[in-house]
Amino acid sequence: MGFYRQLIFCLSLVLLGQQVQAAAGQLKEYWGDMTSPEIELPDLLGRHHSLTDYRGNVVLVQFWATYCTPCRTEMPTMNRLAKKMQGKPFKIVTVNMAESHGQVRQFLQEVPVDFPVLMDSDGSALVRWKVFAAPANFILDKQGKIIFTLYGAIEWDSDEMVSRLNALIEE
Amino acid sequence: MQALAFHRSLAYCVSVLLLATLAFTARAESRSILEINDEIEIDIVTFGEPAKTGIIWFACRQGEDAIEFETARRLVSRGYQIYFPDMLSAHFLSSLPSNIARIPAAEVVAVIRHIIDTSSTERLFLLAGARAAVPVIRGLADKNLQQRDSKLKGALLITPRIYKTTPDPGSEPVYIDETGLSVHPILVLEGERTPNRWGLPHLAATLEKSGSRVQTDLIDGVRGYFYLRDNQTPAEMELTRQLDSLIHDNLQKFGAF
């Protein structure tokens, strides 16, 4: 009896996880205060990055963590997206959720990325951006306004996503 | 040489006997059924003898091999009495985390009331993790359970998930309607390796709205609902083995805040 209960529980968790993922990977129009809060953070090498430096570009800002399984899965698709959008005013900026340099370095050895990884060591950016789940994605227009949000993992280099980003670039 | 072998065998037999006795004592459990309105029958498993402190543990999983039962046996040896109301079976619901959130508040309150009335423990605490924190919040919101002289002394929530839906990026979390209607002390433990930790100040402020004193704490090196995961890290496995210590140590804090 105990075994079957455990089995049902595990299957339920898997099903729930699939439902959550299926429901999660959708762009949502953002209706809050559209002005994106500033991000001024160092990357892994200590180089300073400011979100205002990216103005004039459509920007994907992603908050992620090494313990987040969907983050691991989708990062290669973000690399491919960056390649597809090369030469266009589009940038990807990711912010790690207050983990140590060691944890992030180890992750990036396993999953190398072609975009900046900023270190939000005290979580202050997370709080300003109201991030309570991972991965949390924001798409900003060229003026730095939050246009879309997305919770969960998706195929970032899908044709649909590329065309939506291109539409934003052309606005 | 033969005498040595005899003593060894004797020592072995005594050890086995002792272990068996200990195991039997620790496994001592009883079952009772609470009938509500002649319609719903809720099975309540009780671990341990009447003790000074009792715990009403709302859990999604029940059964011999559930970590919750294993932990309960260890808590019994620390002097607690543990009650597990099986809120799901009464409705033929599977052990789905979302199902425990569907249990009507009236049933949760009836179970807590029944245990308060029938238990000889001096003080009772509610305990739940992940989505099972929903019935605890619903129970605490009930006015009838909020008398000052009640045995109910508070709730310990381990990585609770009481959102209506997962918060969208850029939005404040929205909790179930009963959040913030409680007066009892609440201690919230959250994993250090989960984004939910950044919502703790907001959660605490919401829970405190009707008078509950709320304390929050982080559990180092683990993700949310670490003890329920099937992909546990070594740190999460280790802490799951020590779940009884985590619960015991944190219940001690209730006298202090």
PDB file of C-alpha atoms in Angstrom, chain B residues 28-159:
ATOM      1  CA  ALA B  28       3.728   2.268  18.327  1.00  0.00           C
ATOM      2  CA  GLU B  29       0.867   3.997  16.558  1.00  0.00           C
ATOM      3  CA  SER B  30      -2.886   4.031  16.747  1.00  0.00           C
ATOM      4  CA  ARG B  31      -5.663   4.880  14.357  1.00  0.00           C
ATOM      5  CA  SER B  32      -8.957   6.587  14.955  1.00  0.00           C
ATOM      6  CA  ILE B  33     -11.709   7.850  12.713  1.00  0.00           C
ATOM      7  CA  LEU B  34     -13.341  11.246  12.946  1.00  0.00           C
ATOM      8  CA  GLU B  35     -16.787  11.437  11.414  1.00  0.00           C
ATOM      9  CA  ILE B  36     -17.950  14.827  10.203  1.00  0.00           C
ATOM     10  CA  ASN B  37     -21.661  15.388   9.554  1.00  0.00           C
ATOM     11  CA  ASP B  38     -22.216  11.638   9.025  1.00  0.00           C
ATOM     12  CA  GLU B  39     -20.649  12.084   5.613  1.00  0.00           C
ATOM     13  CA  ILE B  40     -16.898  12.401   5.839  1.00  0.00           C
ATOM     14  CA  GLU B  41     -14.670   9.984   7.697  1.00  0.00           C
ATOM     15  CA  ILE B  42     -11.174  11.189   8.401  1.00  0.00           C
ATOM     16  CA  ASP B  43      -8.581   8.664   9.421  1.00  0.00           C
ATOM     17  CA  ILE B  44      -6.189   9.994  12.069  1.00  0.00           C
ATOM     18  CA  VAL B  45      -2.950   8.117  12.734  1.00  0.00           C
ATOM     19  CA  THR B  46      -1.351   8.902  16.074  1.00  0.00           C
ATOM     20  CA  PHE B  47       2.266   8.205  16.911  1.00  0.00           C
ATOM     21  CA  GLY B  48       3.395   7.990  20.502  1.00  0.00           C
ATOM     22  CA  GLU B  49       1.774   8.211  23.892  1.00  0.00           C
ATOM     23  CA  PRO B  50       0.187  11.362  25.340  1.00  0.00           C
ATOM     24  CA  ALA B  51       3.024  13.838  25.830  1.00  0.00           C
ATOM     25  CA  LYS B  52       3.537  17.415  26.936  1.00  0.00           C
ATOM     26  CA  THR B  53       3.762  18.559  23.325  1.00  0.00           C
ATOM     27  CA  GLY B  54       1.705  17.306  20.425  1.00  0.00           C
ATOM     28  CA  ILE B  55       2.029  17.987  16.737  1.00  0.00           C
ATOM     29  CA  ILE B  56      -0.778  17.882  14.190  1.00  0.00           C
ATOM     30  CA  TRP B  57       1.053  17.227  10.941  1.00  0.00           C
ATOM     31  CA  PHE B  58      -0.819  17.926   7.722  1.00  0.00           C
ATOM     32  CA  ALA B  59       0.985  15.918   5.077  1.00  0.00           C
ATOM     33  CA  CYS B  60       0.272  15.009   1.487  1.00  0.00           C
ATOM     34  CA  ARG B  61       1.904  11.643   1.892  1.00  0.00           C
ATOM     35  CA  GLN B  62       1.002   9.057   4.472  1.00  0.00           C
ATOM     36  CA  GLY B  63       2.126   5.482   4.879  1.00  0.00           C
ATOM     37  CA  GLU B  64       4.855   3.316   6.249  1.00  0.00           C
ATOM     38  CA  ASP B  65       7.535   4.457   3.841  1.00  0.00           C
ATOM     39  CA  ALA B  66       6.679   8.173   3.863  1.00  0.00           C
ATOM     40  CA  ILE B  67       9.444  10.296   5.314  1.00  0.00           C
ATOM     41  CA  GLU B  68       6.825  12.032   7.437  1.00  0.00           C
ATOM     42  CA  PHE B  69       6.013   8.784   9.273  1.00  0.00           C
ATOM     43  CA  GLU B  70       9.692   7.941   9.684  1.00  0.00           C
ATOM     44  CA  THR B  71      10.298  11.415  11.126  1.00  0.00           C
ATOM     45  CA  ALA B  72       7.281  11.062  13.415  1.00  0.00           C
ATOM     46  CA  ARG B  73       8.769   7.907  14.931  1.00  0.00           C
ATOM     47  CA  ARG B  74      11.961   9.805  15.698  1.00  0.00           C
ATOM     48  CA  LEU B  75       9.978  12.672  17.191  1.00  0.00           C
ATOM     49  CA  VAL B  76       8.179  10.218  19.462  1.00  0.00           C
ATOM     50  CA  SER B  77      11.522   9.189  20.904  1.00  0.00           C
ATOM     51  CA  ARG B  78      12.119  12.907  21.608  1.00  0.00           C
ATOM     52  CA  GLY B  79       8.930  13.026  23.665  1.00  0.00           C
ATOM     53  CA  TYR B  80       6.317  14.242  21.199  1.00  0.00           C
ATOM     54  CA  GLN B  81       2.951  12.855  20.244  1.00  0.00           C
ATOM     55  CA  ILE B  82       2.189  13.226  16.540  1.00  0.00           C
ATOM     56  CA  TYR B  83      -1.199  13.219  14.798  1.00  0.00           C
ATOM     57  CA  PHE B  84      -1.536  12.666  11.057  1.00  0.00           C
ATOM     58  CA  PRO B  85      -5.041  13.419   9.775  1.00  0.00           C
ATOM     59  CA  ASP B  86      -5.497  11.835   6.351  1.00  0.00           C
ATOM     60  CA  MET B  87      -7.457  14.640   4.740  1.00  0.00           C
ATOM     61  CA  LEU B  88      -7.189  13.233   1.210  1.00  0.00           C
ATOM     62  CA  SER B  89      -8.495   9.677   1.506  1.00  0.00           C
ATOM     63  CA  ALA B  90     -11.815  10.896   2.885  1.00  0.00           C
ATOM     64  CA  HIS B  91     -12.428  12.482  -0.509  1.00  0.00           C
ATOM     65  CA  PHE B  92     -10.758   9.692  -2.513  1.00  0.00           C
ATOM     66  CA  LEU B  93      -8.125  12.200  -3.590  1.00  0.00           C
ATOM     67  CA  SER B  94      -4.640  11.090  -4.586  1.00  0.00           C
ATOM     68  CA  SER B  95      -1.531  12.376  -2.827  1.00  0.00           C
ATOM     69  CA  LEU B  96      -1.244  15.301  -5.187  1.00  0.00           C
ATOM     70  CA  PRO B  97       0.140  18.461  -3.579  1.00  0.00           C
ATOM     71  CA  SER B  98      -2.625  20.507  -5.216  1.00  0.00           C
ATOM     72  CA  ASN B  99      -5.285  18.188  -3.742  1.00  0.00           C
ATOM     73  CA  ILE B 100      -4.418  18.996  -0.148  1.00  0.00           C
ATOM     74  CA  ALA B 101      -5.177  22.634  -0.945  1.00  0.00           C
ATOM     75  CA  ARG B 102      -8.710  21.634  -1.995  1.00  0.00           C
ATOM     76  CA  ILE B 103      -9.744  20.300   1.409  1.00  0.00           C
ATOM     77  CA  PRO B 104     -12.644  22.367   2.802  1.00  0.00           C
ATOM     78  CA  ALA B 105     -11.669  24.650   5.704  1.00  0.00           C
ATOM     79  CA  ALA B 106     -14.531  23.264   7.823  1.00  0.00           C
ATOM     80  CA  GLU B 107     -12.978  19.795   7.756  1.00  0.00           C
ATOM     81  CA  VAL B 108      -9.557  21.117   8.682  1.00  0.00           C
ATOM     82  CA  VAL B 109     -11.060  23.015  11.604  1.00  0.00           C
ATOM     83  CA  ALA B 110     -13.098  19.987  12.710  1.00  0.00           C
ATOM     84  CA  VAL B 111      -9.962  17.837  12.795  1.00  0.00           C
ATOM     85  CA  ILE B 112      -7.966  20.387  14.780  1.00  0.00           C
ATOM     86  CA  ARG B 113     -10.903  20.975  17.167  1.00  0.00           C
ATOM     87  CA  HIS B 114     -11.319  17.226  17.665  1.00  0.00           C
ATOM     88  CA  ILE B 115      -7.645  16.715  18.503  1.00  0.00           C
ATOM     89  CA  ILE B 116      -7.624  19.715  20.850  1.00  0.00           C
ATOM     90  CA  ASP B 117     -10.686  18.319  22.660  1.00  0.00           C
ATOM     91  CA  THR B 118      -9.553  14.721  22.911  1.00  0.00           C
ATOM     92  CA  SER B 119      -5.798  15.052  23.353  1.00  0.00           C
ATOM     93  CA  SER B 120      -4.295  15.181  26.819  1.00  0.00           C
ATOM     94  CA  THR B 121      -1.207  17.049  25.599  1.00  0.00           C
ATOM     95  CA  GLU B 122      -0.586  20.436  27.185  1.00  0.00           C
ATOM     96  CA  ARG B 123       0.211  22.212  23.949  1.00  0.00           C
ATOM     97  CA  LEU B 124      -0.333  21.508  20.299  1.00  0.00           C
ATOM     98  CA  PHE B 125       1.410  22.812  17.203  1.00  0.00           C
ATOM     99  CA  LEU B 126       0.366  22.571  13.587  1.00  0.00           C
ATOM    100  CA  LEU B 127       3.037  21.438  11.142  1.00  0.00           C
ATOM    101  CA  ALA B 128       3.064  21.360   7.349  1.00  0.00           C
ATOM    102  CA  GLY B 129       5.348  21.740   4.376  1.00  0.00           C
ATOM    103  CA  ALA B 130       4.927  22.959   0.815  1.00  0.00           C
ATOM    104  CA  ARG B 131       1.305  23.010  -0.389  1.00  0.00           C
ATOM    105  CA  ALA B 132       0.074  21.275   2.763  1.00  0.00           C
ATOM    106  CA  ALA B 133       0.538  24.618   4.512  1.00  0.00           C
ATOM    107  CA  VAL B 134      -2.758  25.677   2.909  1.00  0.00           C
ATOM    108  CA  PRO B 135      -4.988  23.700   5.328  1.00  0.00           C
ATOM    109  CA  VAL B 136      -2.910  25.006   8.247  1.00  0.00           C
ATOM    110  CA  ILE B 137      -3.473  28.622   7.188  1.00  0.00           C
ATOM    111  CA  ARG B 138      -7.185  27.849   6.742  1.00  0.00           C
ATOM    112  CA  GLY B 139      -7.357  26.261  10.188  1.00  0.00           C
ATOM    113  CA  LEU B 140      -5.595  29.160  11.881  1.00  0.00           C
ATOM    114  CA  ALA B 141      -8.017  31.615  10.280  1.00  0.00           C
ATOM    115  CA  ASP B 142     -10.994  30.067  12.095  1.00  0.00           C
ATOM    116  CA  LYS B 143     -12.297  32.273  14.929  1.00  0.00           C
ATOM    117  CA  ASN B 144     -13.274  29.242  17.042  1.00  0.00           C
ATOM    118  CA  LEU B 145      -9.661  28.117  17.202  1.00  0.00           C
ATOM    119  CA  GLN B 146      -8.407  31.521  18.274  1.00  0.00           C
ATOM    120  CA  GLN B 147      -9.327  31.447  21.973  1.00  0.00           C
ATOM    121  CA  ARG B 148      -6.539  32.573  24.257  1.00  0.00           C
ATOM    122  CA  ASP B 149      -6.734  29.505  26.524  1.00  0.00           C
ATOM    123  CA  SER B 150      -6.531  27.064  23.635  1.00  0.00           C
ATOM    124  CA  LYS B 151      -3.912  24.334  23.639  1.00  0.00           C
ATOM    125  CA  LEU B 152      -3.083  25.373  20.116  1.00  0.00           C
ATOM    126  CA  LYS B 153       0.159  27.314  20.438  1.00  0.00           C
ATOM    127  CA  GLY B 154       1.199  28.003  16.869  1.00  0.00           C
ATOM    128  CA  ALA B 155       2.274  26.621  13.518  1.00  0.00           C
ATOM    129  CA  LEU B 156       5.572  25.595  12.016  1.00  0.00           C
ATOM    130  CA  LEU B 157       5.576  25.880   8.232  1.00  0.00           C
ATOM    131  CA  ILE B 158       8.452  24.318   6.305  1.00  0.00           C
ATOM    132  CA  THR B 159       8.912  25.914   2.875  1.00  0.00           C
TER     133      THR B 159
END
